[in-house]
């Protein structure tokens, strides 16, 4: 059982929901990546999604685009992202780390080289936005062979066939994109999310995390009431942007504590299949 699967099993037993924050590696400067990861854990993160900066992040809105551009301008690379994970893992053996990004940096390194390097650095899962499941059998197999969970996206427009494709190759959890748009955009339709989650969970047999559009304790609580995990990204990047650099980690931890407290008011999760 992977570290990610272990976390979800523990949370289910405790009747709690997973909090999965996202930060862009190298933003606002490479030296702050490790302190920010520590702050996320201090604030109650169960799993960390660490963004790999990319020049054309097509699924991301302007906030995360700015963060990627800033990180790349300071020389952040895939190997430096893995160095950050390695440093984090040397002091934290429990919190899973998922790399979230795009195919190009992986292809540039080479899939086999990337998978081995990610495993050695202590990465637990990989979510590649532009690797569709039906074309990812080889990649998913390589990841699983190295002990990494390949995590895939589903959207409001996803078909039952796409559910089946994801179930066949994915593991760890599903990232359900709650909006028909990019990160940080649009307005959540809680009723629609509530309708879709049981269908997805039944089809894929994995916990379902929901992201895109969750910005505060209230929206996190409402989504957490129907999902197995809440994913927050753009709002955390905004908090970092608005903070003096020497206060960024402290302010992120404080923001996270409010989300954690909201999620912990929710009753026991129902129907999660490991």
Short mmCIF file of C-alpha atoms in Angstrom, two decimals, residues 21 91 108 149 203 223 248 264:
data_model
loop_
_atom_site.label_atom_id
_atom_site.label_comp_id
_atom_site.label_asym_id
_atom_site.label_seq_id
_atom_site.Cartn_x
_atom_site.Cartn_y
_atom_site.Cartn_z
CA UNK A 21 -2.86 21.99 -0.87
CA UNK A 91 12.79 15.46 7.59
CA UNK A 108 12.61 16.09 -21.81
CA UNK A 149 0.66 6.47 -7.83
CA UNK A 203 -16.80 3.67 -11.22
CA UNK A 223 -17.11 20.28 -0.95
CA UNK A 248 4.75 33.89 3.57
CA UNK A 264 -12.83 18.63 10.69
#
